[in-house]
């Protein structure tokens, strides 16, 4: 995983780097077991903010057990783009029904309002 972060630090093509690793079978197990802190580090290393949601969307479905803790960790490094990143992660969160409040407590009232339908949709699945 550190190799991924190093490559991302040395490039502005972070989305392409993550896409390439995600399609490489040798990296599958790394993405499957990514921790909340690692997920947040990867999003934080994504230099161009408008690529952060795309990077989250690439990796989220690969994580074996994506939890609300992953989302909270990513919110903390996403600032103005948090809503878009959360939208991409929500469909894959395994414990949303039990821990949705963890996410909501880390978002502003406005962000929660913007995500209301996304939360509802994700909870239906």
Short mmCIF file of N, CA, C and O in Angstrom, two decimals:
data_model
loop_
_atom_site.label_atom_id
_atom_site.label_comp_id
_atom_site.label_asym_id
_atom_site.label_seq_id
_atom_site.Cartn_x
_atom_site.Cartn_y
_atom_site.Cartn_z
N UNK A 1 0.82 -1.21 0.00
CA UNK A 1 0.00 0.00 0.00
C UNK A 1 0.86 1.26 0.00
O UNK A 1 0.51 2.24 -0.62
N UNK A 2 1.97 1.20 0.70
CA UNK A 2 2.87 2.35 0.74
C UNK A 2 3.40 2.70 -0.65
O UNK A 2 3.62 3.86 -0.96
N UNK A 3 3.59 1.68 -1.47
CA UNK A 3 4.03 1.91 -2.86
C UNK A 3 3.00 2.75 -3.61
O UNK A 3 3.37 3.68 -4.34
N UNK A 4 1.73 2.45 -3.42
CA UNK A 4 0.66 3.23 -4.05
C UNK A 4 0.74 4.68 -3.61
O UNK A 4 0.70 5.59 -4.44
N UNK A 5 0.85 4.92 -2.31
CA UNK A 5 0.92 6.29 -1.80
C UNK A 5 2.15 7.03 -2.32
O UNK A 5 2.07 8.21 -2.64
N UNK A 6 3.26 6.32 -2.42
CA UNK A 6 4.48 6.93 -2.96
C UNK A 6 4.29 7.33 -4.41
O UNK A 6 4.64 8.45 -4.81
N UNK A 7 3.71 6.43 -5.20
CA UNK A 7 3.46 6.75 -6.61
C UNK A 7 2.52 7.94 -6.74
O UNK A 7 2.71 8.80 -7.60
N UNK A 8 1.51 7.98 -5.89
CA UNK A 8 0.55 9.09 -5.93
C UNK A 8 1.22 10.40 -5.53
O UNK A 8 0.90 11.46 -6.08
N UNK A 9 2.15 10.34 -4.60
CA UNK A 9 2.86 11.55 -4.15
C UNK A 9 3.73 12.14 -5.24
O UNK A 9 3.98 13.34 -5.27
N UNK A 10 4.19 11.28 -6.13
CA UNK A 10 5.12 11.70 -7.18
C UNK A 10 4.43 12.02 -8.50
O UNK A 10 5.10 12.25 -9.50
N UNK A 11 3.10 12.04 -8.49
CA UNK A 11 2.37 12.22 -9.74
C UNK A 11 1.13 13.07 -9.52
O UNK A 11 0.65 13.22 -8.40
N UNK A 12 0.61 13.62 -10.61
CA UNK A 12 -0.70 14.27 -10.55
C UNK A 12 -1.75 13.41 -11.27
O UNK A 12 -2.90 13.79 -11.37
N UNK A 13 -1.34 12.25 -11.73
CA UNK A 13 -2.25 11.32 -12.41
C UNK A 13 -2.74 10.25 -11.42
O UNK A 13 -2.71 9.06 -11.71
N UNK A 14 -3.19 10.71 -10.26
CA UNK A 14 -3.55 9.78 -9.19
C UNK A 14 -4.69 8.84 -9.57
O UNK A 14 -4.65 7.66 -9.25
N UNK A 15 -5.68 9.36 -10.24
CA UNK A 15 -6.81 8.51 -10.64
C UNK A 15 -6.33 7.39 -11.56
O UNK A 15 -6.71 6.23 -11.39
N UNK A 16 -5.47 7.70 -12.50
CA UNK A 16 -4.96 6.69 -13.42
C UNK A 16 -4.11 5.65 -12.68
O UNK A 16 -4.18 4.46 -12.99
N UNK A 17 -3.35 6.09 -11.70
CA UNK A 17 -2.54 5.16 -10.92
C UNK A 17 -3.45 4.19 -10.17
O UNK A 17 -3.23 2.98 -10.18
N UNK A 18 -4.49 4.72 -9.53
CA UNK A 18 -5.41 3.86 -8.77
C UNK A 18 -6.15 2.92 -9.71
O UNK A 18 -6.31 1.73 -9.41
N UNK A 19 -6.59 3.42 -10.86
CA UNK A 19 -7.27 2.56 -11.84
C UNK A 19 -6.37 1.40 -12.28
O UNK A 19 -6.81 0.26 -12.38
N UNK A 20 -5.11 1.71 -12.54
CA UNK A 20 -4.17 0.69 -12.98
C UNK A 20 -3.97 -0.37 -11.89
O UNK A 20 -4.00 -1.57 -12.17
N UNK A 21 -3.79 0.07 -10.66
CA UNK A 21 -3.59 -0.87 -9.56
C UNK A 21 -4.87 -1.69 -9.33
O UNK A 21 -4.80 -2.88 -9.05
N UNK A 22 -6.01 -1.05 -9.45
CA UNK A 22 -7.29 -1.74 -9.21
C UNK A 22 -7.54 -2.84 -10.24
O UNK A 22 -8.21 -3.83 -9.94
N UNK A 23 -6.99 -2.70 -11.42
CA UNK A 23 -7.18 -3.72 -12.45
C UNK A 23 -6.07 -4.78 -12.44
O UNK A 23 -6.10 -5.73 -13.22
N UNK A 24 -5.11 -4.62 -11.54
CA UNK A 24 -3.99 -5.55 -11.42
C UNK A 24 -4.31 -6.57 -10.32
O UNK A 24 -4.47 -6.22 -9.16
N UNK A 25 -4.39 -7.85 -10.70
CA UNK A 25 -4.73 -8.90 -9.74
C UNK A 25 -3.82 -8.92 -8.52
O UNK A 25 -4.23 -9.30 -7.44
N UNK A 26 -2.58 -8.52 -8.69
CA UNK A 26 -1.63 -8.52 -7.58
C UNK A 26 -2.03 -7.52 -6.49
O UNK A 26 -1.60 -7.65 -5.34
N UNK A 27 -2.85 -6.55 -6.85
CA UNK A 27 -3.28 -5.53 -5.90
C UNK A 27 -4.66 -5.80 -5.30
O UNK A 27 -5.06 -5.12 -4.36
N UNK A 28 -5.36 -6.78 -5.80
CA UNK A 28 -6.72 -7.04 -5.34
C UNK A 28 -6.79 -7.21 -3.83
O UNK A 28 -7.62 -6.59 -3.16
N UNK A 29 -5.92 -8.05 -3.27
CA UNK A 29 -5.96 -8.30 -1.83
C UNK A 29 -5.66 -7.05 -1.01
O UNK A 29 -6.15 -6.89 0.10
N UNK A 30 -4.88 -6.15 -1.57
CA UNK A 30 -4.55 -4.91 -0.86
C UNK A 30 -5.79 -4.03 -0.75
O UNK A 30 -6.11 -3.52 0.31
N UNK A 31 -6.50 -3.88 -1.87
CA UNK A 31 -7.71 -3.07 -1.85
C UNK A 31 -8.83 -3.75 -1.04
O UNK A 31 -9.60 -3.07 -0.37
N UNK A 32 -8.90 -5.06 -1.09
CA UNK A 32 -9.93 -5.77 -0.34
C UNK A 32 -9.83 -5.53 1.16
O UNK A 32 -10.84 -5.47 1.85
N UNK A 33 -8.62 -5.38 1.67
CA UNK A 33 -8.43 -5.26 3.12
C UNK A 33 -8.00 -3.86 3.56
O UNK A 33 -7.46 -3.69 4.66
N UNK A 34 -8.26 -2.87 2.75
CA UNK A 34 -7.85 -1.50 3.08
C UNK A 34 -8.54 -1.02 4.36
O UNK A 34 -9.73 -1.25 4.55
N UNK A 35 -7.77 -0.40 5.23
CA UNK A 35 -8.31 0.09 6.49
C UNK A 35 -8.90 1.49 6.28
O UNK A 35 -8.60 2.16 5.27
N UNK A 36 -9.70 1.97 7.24
CA UNK A 36 -10.20 3.35 7.12
C UNK A 36 -9.07 4.37 6.99
O UNK A 36 -9.15 5.28 6.16
N UNK A 37 -8.02 4.21 7.77
CA UNK A 37 -6.90 5.16 7.70
C UNK A 37 -6.21 5.11 6.34
O UNK A 37 -5.83 6.15 5.78
N UNK A 38 -6.06 3.91 5.78
CA UNK A 38 -5.43 3.78 4.46
C UNK A 38 -6.32 4.40 3.38
O UNK A 38 -5.82 5.07 2.47
N UNK A 39 -7.61 4.16 3.46
CA UNK A 39 -8.54 4.73 2.47
C UNK A 39 -8.44 6.25 2.52
O UNK A 39 -8.34 6.92 1.48
N UNK A 40 -8.44 6.80 3.73
CA UNK A 40 -8.33 8.25 3.89
C UNK A 40 -7.00 8.77 3.34
O UNK A 40 -6.97 9.80 2.66
N UNK A 41 -5.92 8.05 3.58
CA UNK A 41 -4.61 8.47 3.07
C UNK A 41 -4.60 8.50 1.55
O UNK A 41 -4.04 9.42 0.94
N UNK A 42 -5.22 7.50 0.94
CA UNK A 42 -5.28 7.43 -0.52
C UNK A 42 -6.08 8.63 -1.07
O UNK A 42 -5.66 9.27 -2.04
N UNK A 43 -7.20 8.93 -0.45
CA UNK A 43 -8.01 10.07 -0.91
C UNK A 43 -7.26 11.37 -0.68
O UNK A 43 -7.25 12.26 -1.53
N UNK A 44 -6.60 11.48 0.45
CA UNK A 44 -5.84 12.69 0.76
C UNK A 44 -4.69 12.89 -0.23
O UNK A 44 -4.37 14.02 -0.61
N UNK A 45 -4.07 11.81 -0.68
CA UNK A 45 -2.96 11.89 -1.63
C UNK A 45 -3.43 12.22 -3.05
O UNK A 45 -2.62 12.53 -3.91
N UNK A 46 -4.72 12.13 -3.29
CA UNK A 46 -5.26 12.47 -4.61
C UNK A 46 -5.17 13.98 -4.77
O UNK A 46 -5.90 14.73 -4.12
N UNK A 47 -4.22 14.41 -5.61
CA UNK A 47 -3.90 15.83 -5.71
C UNK A 47 -5.05 16.70 -6.22
O UNK A 47 -5.28 17.78 -5.71
N UNK A 48 -5.74 16.24 -7.22
CA UNK A 48 -6.81 17.04 -7.81
C UNK A 48 -8.12 16.69 -7.12
O UNK A 48 -8.61 15.56 -7.22
N UNK A 49 -8.68 17.65 -6.40
CA UNK A 49 -9.87 17.40 -5.60
C UNK A 49 -11.03 16.81 -6.40
O UNK A 49 -11.78 15.98 -5.89
N UNK A 50 -11.16 17.22 -7.65
CA UNK A 50 -12.28 16.70 -8.44
C UNK A 50 -12.11 15.22 -8.80
O UNK A 50 -13.05 14.58 -9.27
N UNK A 51 -10.94 14.64 -8.57
CA UNK A 51 -10.74 13.20 -8.78
C UNK A 51 -11.00 12.36 -7.54
O UNK A 51 -11.09 11.14 -7.61
N UNK A 52 -11.11 13.00 -6.38
CA UNK A 52 -11.32 12.25 -5.14
C UNK A 52 -12.57 11.38 -5.18
O UNK A 52 -12.51 10.20 -4.81
N UNK A 53 -13.72 11.88 -5.65
CA UNK A 53 -14.89 11.00 -5.74
C UNK A 53 -14.66 9.82 -6.68
O UNK A 53 -15.09 8.70 -6.39
N UNK A 54 -13.97 10.04 -7.77
CA UNK A 54 -13.70 8.96 -8.73
C UNK A 54 -12.80 7.90 -8.12
O UNK A 54 -13.01 6.70 -8.32
N UNK A 55 -11.79 8.33 -7.39
CA UNK A 55 -10.89 7.38 -6.73
C UNK A 55 -11.68 6.57 -5.70
O UNK A 55 -11.54 5.35 -5.62
N UNK A 56 -12.53 7.24 -4.93
CA UNK A 56 -13.36 6.53 -3.96
C UNK A 56 -14.28 5.52 -4.65
O UNK A 56 -14.47 4.40 -4.17
N UNK A 57 -14.82 5.92 -5.79
CA UNK A 57 -15.73 5.05 -6.54
C UNK A 57 -15.01 3.82 -7.11
O UNK A 57 -15.60 2.75 -7.23
N UNK A 58 -13.76 3.95 -7.45
CA UNK A 58 -12.97 2.82 -7.96
C UNK A 58 -12.69 1.82 -6.84
O UNK A 58 -12.83 0.62 -7.02
N UNK A 59 -12.30 2.33 -5.69
CA UNK A 59 -11.83 1.46 -4.61
C UNK A 59 -12.96 0.93 -3.73
O UNK A 59 -12.92 -0.23 -3.30
N UNK A 60 -13.98 1.71 -3.45
CA UNK A 60 -15.04 1.30 -2.52
C UNK A 60 -15.63 -0.08 -2.81
O UNK A 60 -15.75 -0.90 -1.89
N UNK A 61 -15.98 -0.39 -4.05
CA UNK A 61 -16.56 -1.72 -4.30
C UNK A 61 -15.57 -2.87 -4.14
O UNK A 61 -15.97 -4.03 -4.03
N UNK A 62 -14.29 -2.56 -4.09
CA UNK A 62 -13.27 -3.60 -3.95
C UNK A 62 -13.04 -4.00 -2.49
O UNK A 62 -12.55 -5.09 -2.22
N UNK A 63 -13.40 -3.12 -1.57
CA UNK A 63 -13.16 -3.37 -0.15
C UNK A 63 -14.15 -4.43 0.33
O UNK A 63 -15.35 -4.30 0.17
N UNK A 64 -13.61 -5.49 0.92
CA UNK A 64 -14.44 -6.61 1.36
C UNK A 64 -15.51 -6.16 2.35
O UNK A 64 -16.67 -6.51 2.22
N UNK A 65 -15.11 -5.37 3.34
CA UNK A 65 -16.06 -4.87 4.32
C UNK A 65 -15.84 -3.37 4.49
O UNK A 65 -15.10 -2.93 5.36
N UNK A 66 -16.49 -2.60 3.63
CA UNK A 66 -16.42 -1.15 3.72
C UNK A 66 -17.40 -0.71 4.80
O UNK A 66 -18.57 -1.06 4.76
N UNK A 67 -16.91 0.05 5.77
CA UNK A 67 -17.74 0.43 6.91
C UNK A 67 -17.93 1.94 6.99
O UNK A 67 -17.26 2.71 6.28
N UNK A 68 -18.80 2.33 7.89
CA UNK A 68 -19.00 3.76 8.15
C UNK A 68 -17.71 4.41 8.62
O UNK A 68 -17.47 5.59 8.36
N UNK A 69 -16.85 3.64 9.29
CA UNK A 69 -15.56 4.18 9.72
C UNK A 69 -14.69 4.58 8.53
O UNK A 69 -13.96 5.58 8.60
N UNK A 70 -14.77 3.83 7.44
CA UNK A 70 -14.05 4.21 6.21
C UNK A 70 -14.57 5.57 5.72
O UNK A 70 -13.79 6.44 5.36
N UNK A 71 -15.89 5.70 5.69
CA UNK A 71 -16.50 6.94 5.19
C UNK A 71 -16.10 8.12 6.07
O UNK A 71 -15.72 9.18 5.57
N UNK A 72 -16.18 7.95 7.39
CA UNK A 72 -15.82 9.03 8.31
C UNK A 72 -14.36 9.44 8.11
O UNK A 72 -14.04 10.63 8.06
N UNK A 73 -13.48 8.48 7.98
CA UNK A 73 -12.06 8.79 7.77
C UNK A 73 -11.86 9.60 6.50
O UNK A 73 -11.07 10.55 6.47
N UNK A 74 -12.60 9.26 5.47
CA UNK A 74 -12.49 9.98 4.19
C UNK A 74 -13.11 11.37 4.29
O UNK A 74 -12.56 12.33 3.75
N UNK A 75 -14.21 11.50 5.00
CA UNK A 75 -14.83 12.82 5.19
C UNK A 75 -13.81 13.79 5.79
O UNK A 75 -13.70 14.94 5.38
N UNK A 76 -13.05 13.31 6.73
CA UNK A 76 -12.11 14.16 7.46
C UNK A 76 -10.97 14.69 6.59
O UNK A 76 -10.31 15.66 6.96
N UNK A 77 -10.75 14.08 5.43
CA UNK A 77 -9.69 14.57 4.53
C UNK A 77 -10.25 15.14 3.23
O UNK A 77 -9.49 15.50 2.35
N UNK A 78 -11.57 15.22 3.13
CA UNK A 78 -12.19 15.64 1.86
C UNK A 78 -12.69 17.07 1.82
O UNK A 78 -13.01 17.58 0.77
N UNK A 79 -12.81 17.72 2.93
CA UNK A 79 -13.29 19.10 3.05
C UNK A 79 -14.48 19.42 2.14
O UNK A 79 -15.52 18.79 2.25
N UNK A 80 -14.31 20.35 1.23
CA UNK A 80 -15.43 20.83 0.42
C UNK A 80 -16.03 19.75 -0.48
O UNK A 80 -17.17 19.87 -0.93
N UNK A 81 -15.30 18.70 -0.75
CA UNK A 81 -15.75 17.67 -1.68
C UNK A 81 -16.34 16.45 -0.97
O UNK A 81 -16.62 15.44 -1.60
N UNK A 82 -16.55 16.55 0.32
CA UNK A 82 -17.00 15.40 1.11
C UNK A 82 -18.31 14.81 0.59
O UNK A 82 -18.45 13.59 0.50
N UNK A 83 -19.27 15.64 0.25
CA UNK A 83 -20.56 15.14 -0.21
C UNK A 83 -20.41 14.23 -1.43
O UNK A 83 -20.99 13.15 -1.49
N UNK A 84 -19.61 14.66 -2.38
CA UNK A 84 -19.43 13.87 -3.60
C UNK A 84 -18.71 12.56 -3.33
O UNK A 84 -19.02 11.53 -3.94
N UNK A 85 -17.76 12.58 -2.42
CA UNK A 85 -17.03 11.36 -2.07
C UNK A 85 -17.97 10.39 -1.34
O UNK A 85 -18.01 9.21 -1.64
N UNK A 86 -18.73 10.92 -0.39
CA UNK A 86 -19.67 10.08 0.37
C UNK A 86 -20.69 9.44 -0.56
O UNK A 86 -21.00 8.24 -0.44
N UNK A 87 -21.20 10.20 -1.51
CA UNK A 87 -22.17 9.65 -2.48
C UNK A 87 -21.62 8.42 -3.19
O UNK A 87 -22.35 7.47 -3.44
N UNK A 88 -20.35 8.45 -3.53
CA UNK A 88 -19.73 7.33 -4.25
C UNK A 88 -19.51 6.12 -3.36
O UNK A 88 -19.50 4.99 -3.83
N UNK A 89 -19.34 6.35 -2.06
CA UNK A 89 -19.04 5.25 -1.14
C UNK A 89 -20.28 4.60 -0.56
O UNK A 89 -20.28 3.39 -0.27
N UNK A 90 -21.35 5.37 -0.35
CA UNK A 90 -22.53 4.88 0.36
C UNK A 90 -23.09 3.54 -0.13
O UNK A 90 -23.45 2.69 0.69
N UNK A 91 -23.19 3.32 -1.43
CA UNK A 91 -23.80 2.04 -1.88
C UNK A 91 -23.03 0.80 -1.43
O UNK A 91 -23.58 -0.30 -1.46
N UNK A 92 -21.80 0.96 -0.99
CA UNK A 92 -20.96 -0.19 -0.64
C UNK A 92 -20.74 -0.36 0.87
O UNK A 92 -20.07 -1.29 1.28
N UNK A 93 -21.31 0.52 1.66
CA UNK A 93 -21.10 0.49 3.11
C UNK A 93 -21.92 -0.65 3.73
O UNK A 93 -23.14 -0.71 3.58
N UNK A 94 -21.23 -1.54 4.43
CA UNK A 94 -21.87 -2.75 4.95
C UNK A 94 -22.62 -2.54 6.26
O UNK A 94 -23.54 -3.29 6.56
N UNK A 95 -22.27 -1.53 7.03
CA UNK A 95 -22.91 -1.35 8.34
C UNK A 95 -23.70 -0.04 8.43
O UNK A 95 -23.91 0.50 9.52
N UNK A 96 -24.18 0.44 7.30
CA UNK A 96 -24.87 1.73 7.26
C UNK A 96 -26.10 1.73 8.16
O UNK A 96 -26.36 2.71 8.86
N UNK A 97 -26.85 0.65 8.14
CA UNK A 97 -28.08 0.59 8.94
C UNK A 97 -27.79 0.72 10.44
O UNK A 97 -28.62 1.25 11.19
N UNK A 98 -26.64 0.29 10.89
CA UNK A 98 -26.29 0.33 12.32
C UNK A 98 -25.51 1.58 12.70
O UNK A 98 -25.57 2.03 13.84
N UNK A 99 -24.74 2.12 11.77
CA UNK A 99 -23.79 3.18 12.13
C UNK A 99 -23.90 4.45 11.29
O UNK A 99 -22.95 5.24 11.24
N UNK A 100 -25.04 4.66 10.67
CA UNK A 100 -25.21 5.84 9.83
C UNK A 100 -24.95 7.14 10.58
O UNK A 100 -24.44 8.11 10.02
N UNK A 101 -25.26 7.14 11.88
CA UNK A 101 -25.05 8.35 12.67
C UNK A 101 -23.58 8.75 12.76
O UNK A 101 -23.27 9.93 12.91
N UNK A 102 -22.67 7.78 12.67
CA UNK A 102 -21.25 8.11 12.66
C UNK A 102 -20.93 9.03 11.49
O UNK A 102 -20.15 9.97 11.62
N UNK A 103 -21.52 8.72 10.35
CA UNK A 103 -21.29 9.54 9.16
C UNK A 103 -21.95 10.90 9.33
O UNK A 103 -21.33 11.94 9.13
N UNK A 104 -23.23 10.89 9.71
CA UNK A 104 -23.99 12.13 9.81
C UNK A 104 -23.37 13.11 10.81
O UNK A 104 -23.40 14.32 10.58
N UNK A 105 -22.81 12.60 11.89
CA UNK A 105 -22.19 13.48 12.91
C UNK A 105 -20.94 14.18 12.38
O UNK A 105 -20.52 15.19 12.93
N UNK A 106 -20.35 13.66 11.32
CA UNK A 106 -19.14 14.24 10.76
C UNK A 106 -19.40 15.12 9.55
O UNK A 106 -18.46 15.56 8.90
N UNK A 107 -20.66 15.34 9.27
CA UNK A 107 -21.06 16.20 8.15
C UNK A 107 -21.80 17.42 8.69
O UNK A 107 -22.42 17.35 9.75
N UNK A 108 -21.77 18.48 7.94
CA UNK A 108 -22.54 19.67 8.33
C UNK A 108 -24.03 19.39 8.10
O UNK A 108 -24.41 18.43 7.40
N UNK A 109 -24.87 20.23 8.68
CA UNK A 109 -26.32 20.09 8.46
C UNK A 109 -26.64 20.16 6.97
O UNK A 109 -27.48 19.42 6.47
N UNK A 110 -25.98 21.08 6.28
CA UNK A 110 -26.22 21.24 4.85
C UNK A 110 -25.79 19.98 4.07
O UNK A 110 -26.52 19.52 3.20
N UNK A 111 -24.64 19.42 4.42
CA UNK A 111 -24.18 18.20 3.76
C UNK A 111 -25.16 17.05 4.01
O UNK A 111 -25.46 16.28 3.10
N UNK A 112 -25.66 16.96 5.22
CA UNK A 112 -26.66 15.92 5.52
C UNK A 112 -27.92 16.12 4.71
O UNK A 112 -28.52 15.15 4.24
N UNK A 113 -28.31 17.38 4.53
CA UNK A 113 -29.49 17.68 3.70
C UNK A 113 -29.24 17.26 2.26
O UNK A 113 -30.10 16.62 1.63
N UNK A 114 -28.07 17.58 1.74
CA UNK A 114 -27.73 17.22 0.36
C UNK A 114 -27.69 15.70 0.16
O UNK A 114 -27.99 15.20 -0.92
N UNK A 115 -27.32 14.98 1.21
CA UNK A 115 -27.15 13.52 1.11
C UNK A 115 -28.39 12.73 1.56
O UNK A 115 -28.38 11.50 1.51
N UNK A 116 -29.44 13.42 1.96
CA UNK A 116 -30.62 12.74 2.51
C UNK A 116 -31.12 11.62 1.60
O UNK A 116 -31.31 10.49 2.02
N UNK A 117 -31.33 11.91 0.34
CA UNK A 117 -31.83 10.88 -0.60
C UNK A 117 -30.81 9.77 -0.82
O UNK A 117 -31.18 8.61 -0.99
N UNK A 118 -29.55 10.11 -0.82
CA UNK A 118 -28.50 9.10 -0.99
C UNK A 118 -28.49 8.14 0.20
O UNK A 118 -28.34 6.93 0.02
N UNK A 119 -28.67 8.70 1.40
CA UNK A 119 -28.77 7.84 2.59
C UNK A 119 -29.98 6.92 2.48
O UNK A 119 -29.88 5.73 2.74
N UNK A 120 -31.10 7.48 2.08
CA UNK A 120 -32.33 6.68 1.95
C UNK A 120 -32.15 5.55 0.94
O UNK A 120 -32.54 4.41 1.19
N UNK A 121 -31.57 5.87 -0.20
CA UNK A 121 -31.34 4.87 -1.25
C UNK A 121 -30.42 3.76 -0.76
O UNK A 121 -30.66 2.58 -0.98
N UNK A 122 -29.33 4.16 -0.11
CA UNK A 122 -28.34 3.17 0.35
C UNK A 122 -28.95 2.26 1.43
O UNK A 122 -28.62 1.08 1.48
N UNK A 123 -29.82 2.81 2.26
CA UNK A 123 -30.44 2.00 3.30
C UNK A 123 -31.45 1.00 2.75
O UNK A 123 -31.73 -0.02 3.38
N UNK A 124 -31.97 1.26 1.58
CA UNK A 124 -32.94 0.35 0.94
C UNK A 124 -32.27 -0.93 0.45
O UNK A 124 -32.91 -1.94 0.27
N UNK A 125 -30.99 -0.86 0.20
CA UNK A 125 -30.27 -2.01 -0.38
C UNK A 125 -29.74 -2.92 0.64
O UNK A 125 -29.39 -3.00 1.59
#
